[in-house]
């Protein structure tokens, strides 16, 4: 898969030609609209809301946000504000006369809105661009933390944000989600079609509030076809159960761990980790 | 850019974050235009609690628009019930109550969502940085030394 963010900064990569290509390609339009609908279903909006679109580009997802409830946008029509770093993309959005307000801004420089402005935020295929820094004065971690801090402040309590992005590797996934957690969000990753070419990663962020249960596990409850893998709970369970070093449970876990790493591991049997009698 | 958005926008610079005067941004040499949209009372109701009314009045005054009432209208006053016949029924027998946007809601919608700043500048009250607005798009890119 080609990664445009490795070649050029976003404001230069999305020049007039590339922006037009991006916006007129029916394939990209279809993918973008599917992802926007997926993100909207994760946001659970029930009434017309104020939404921030980070990296709105030419307004492909904005058009869906402005659509009414009857046209398939839950809780719509919403009022949205979008920003993007590429002037060419915004130029195309102007030509299309999208309804939202547009800004030319860099998400890595923060979110210039006062506290509690938005009910929700959505970002489609944009956050991976923040993992690159173009000058020595800034770092990817710094840009991510400024973005998530600003986003956290500008969302109202009980608000949600869904950021779909294309992580380069697991390390980048971890970097993005830990930056969000450090900003104060309840964060979780939802992966559609994992380990396929069309894998999509959604970072689901929640801002406190009683309307939902804490974090992503509350968000996806009741949705079909989703397996929850909660690494926190596993760690907690282990602490609670009395799994001593050298016990059968411990050995089985270690063997499983080694197997996952690709090491050759002897098969488990009834003798695995069994205690020898004293008499022996 | 809608007047509504102006009521939420602050200066993007880091050192203005803690300042009270970084919000609201003051429009300068602004050209306005009216973009007609459909009224959405539910949205107005939703957003009412979040508006900073004094600052909104200030900005509206600076733009030379007609004054707003001294206090924000109550959410209940945004709709009024009216007796009317359902659409396509001219017999006059099936009159029912319908909720229609009141004049207050229409005026608010006009100011907040239909009045847009097309060209001009937005000036931060704290650092004096000017953000240019062209064709309704504000430029919030900061040069490296101002971030």
PDB file of N, CA and C in Angstrom, chain B residues 33-37 113-116:
ATOM      1  N   UNK B  33     -22.265  38.408   3.855  1.00  0.00           N
ATOM      2  CA  UNK B  33     -23.224  37.952   2.857  1.00  0.00           C
ATOM      3  C   UNK B  33     -24.259  37.078   3.545  1.00  0.00           C
ATOM      4  N   UNK B  34     -25.411  36.967   2.890  1.00  0.00           N
ATOM      5  CA  UNK B  34     -26.471  36.118   3.447  1.00  0.00           C
ATOM      6  C   UNK B  34     -26.535  34.842   2.616  1.00  0.00           C
ATOM      7  N   UNK B  35     -26.378  33.714   3.269  1.00  0.00           N
ATOM      8  CA  UNK B  35     -26.538  32.421   2.591  1.00  0.00           C
ATOM      9  C   UNK B  35     -27.777  31.772   3.195  1.00  0.00           C
ATOM     10  N   UNK B  36     -28.825  31.653   2.400  1.00  0.00           N
ATOM     11  CA  UNK B  36     -30.076  31.149   2.974  1.00  0.00           C
ATOM     12  C   UNK B  36     -30.005  29.650   3.190  1.00  0.00           C
ATOM     13  N   UNK B  37     -30.391  29.223   4.382  1.00  0.00           N
ATOM     14  CA  UNK B  37     -30.463  27.786   4.681  1.00  0.00           C
ATOM     15  C   UNK B  37     -31.789  27.519   5.360  1.00  0.00           C
ATOM     16  N   UNK B 113     -26.887  31.638  11.587  1.00  0.00           N
ATOM     17  CA  UNK B 113     -26.551  30.626  10.585  1.00  0.00           C
ATOM     18  C   UNK B 113     -26.591  31.129   9.148  1.00  0.00           C
ATOM     19  N   UNK B 114     -27.269  32.262   8.908  1.00  0.00           N
ATOM     20  CA  UNK B 114     -27.342  32.714   7.519  1.00  0.00           C
ATOM     21  C   UNK B 114     -26.408  33.882   7.220  1.00  0.00           C
ATOM     22  N   UNK B 115     -26.067  34.649   8.252  1.00  0.00           N
ATOM     23  CA  UNK B 115     -25.150  35.762   8.038  1.00  0.00           C
ATOM     24  C   UNK B 115     -23.717  35.232   8.102  1.00  0.00           C
ATOM     25  N   UNK B 116     -22.967  35.442   7.028  1.00  0.00           N
ATOM     26  CA  UNK B 116     -21.613  34.904   6.972  1.00  0.00           C
ATOM     27  C   UNK B 116     -20.609  36.021   6.703  1.00  0.00           C
TER      28      UNK B 116
END
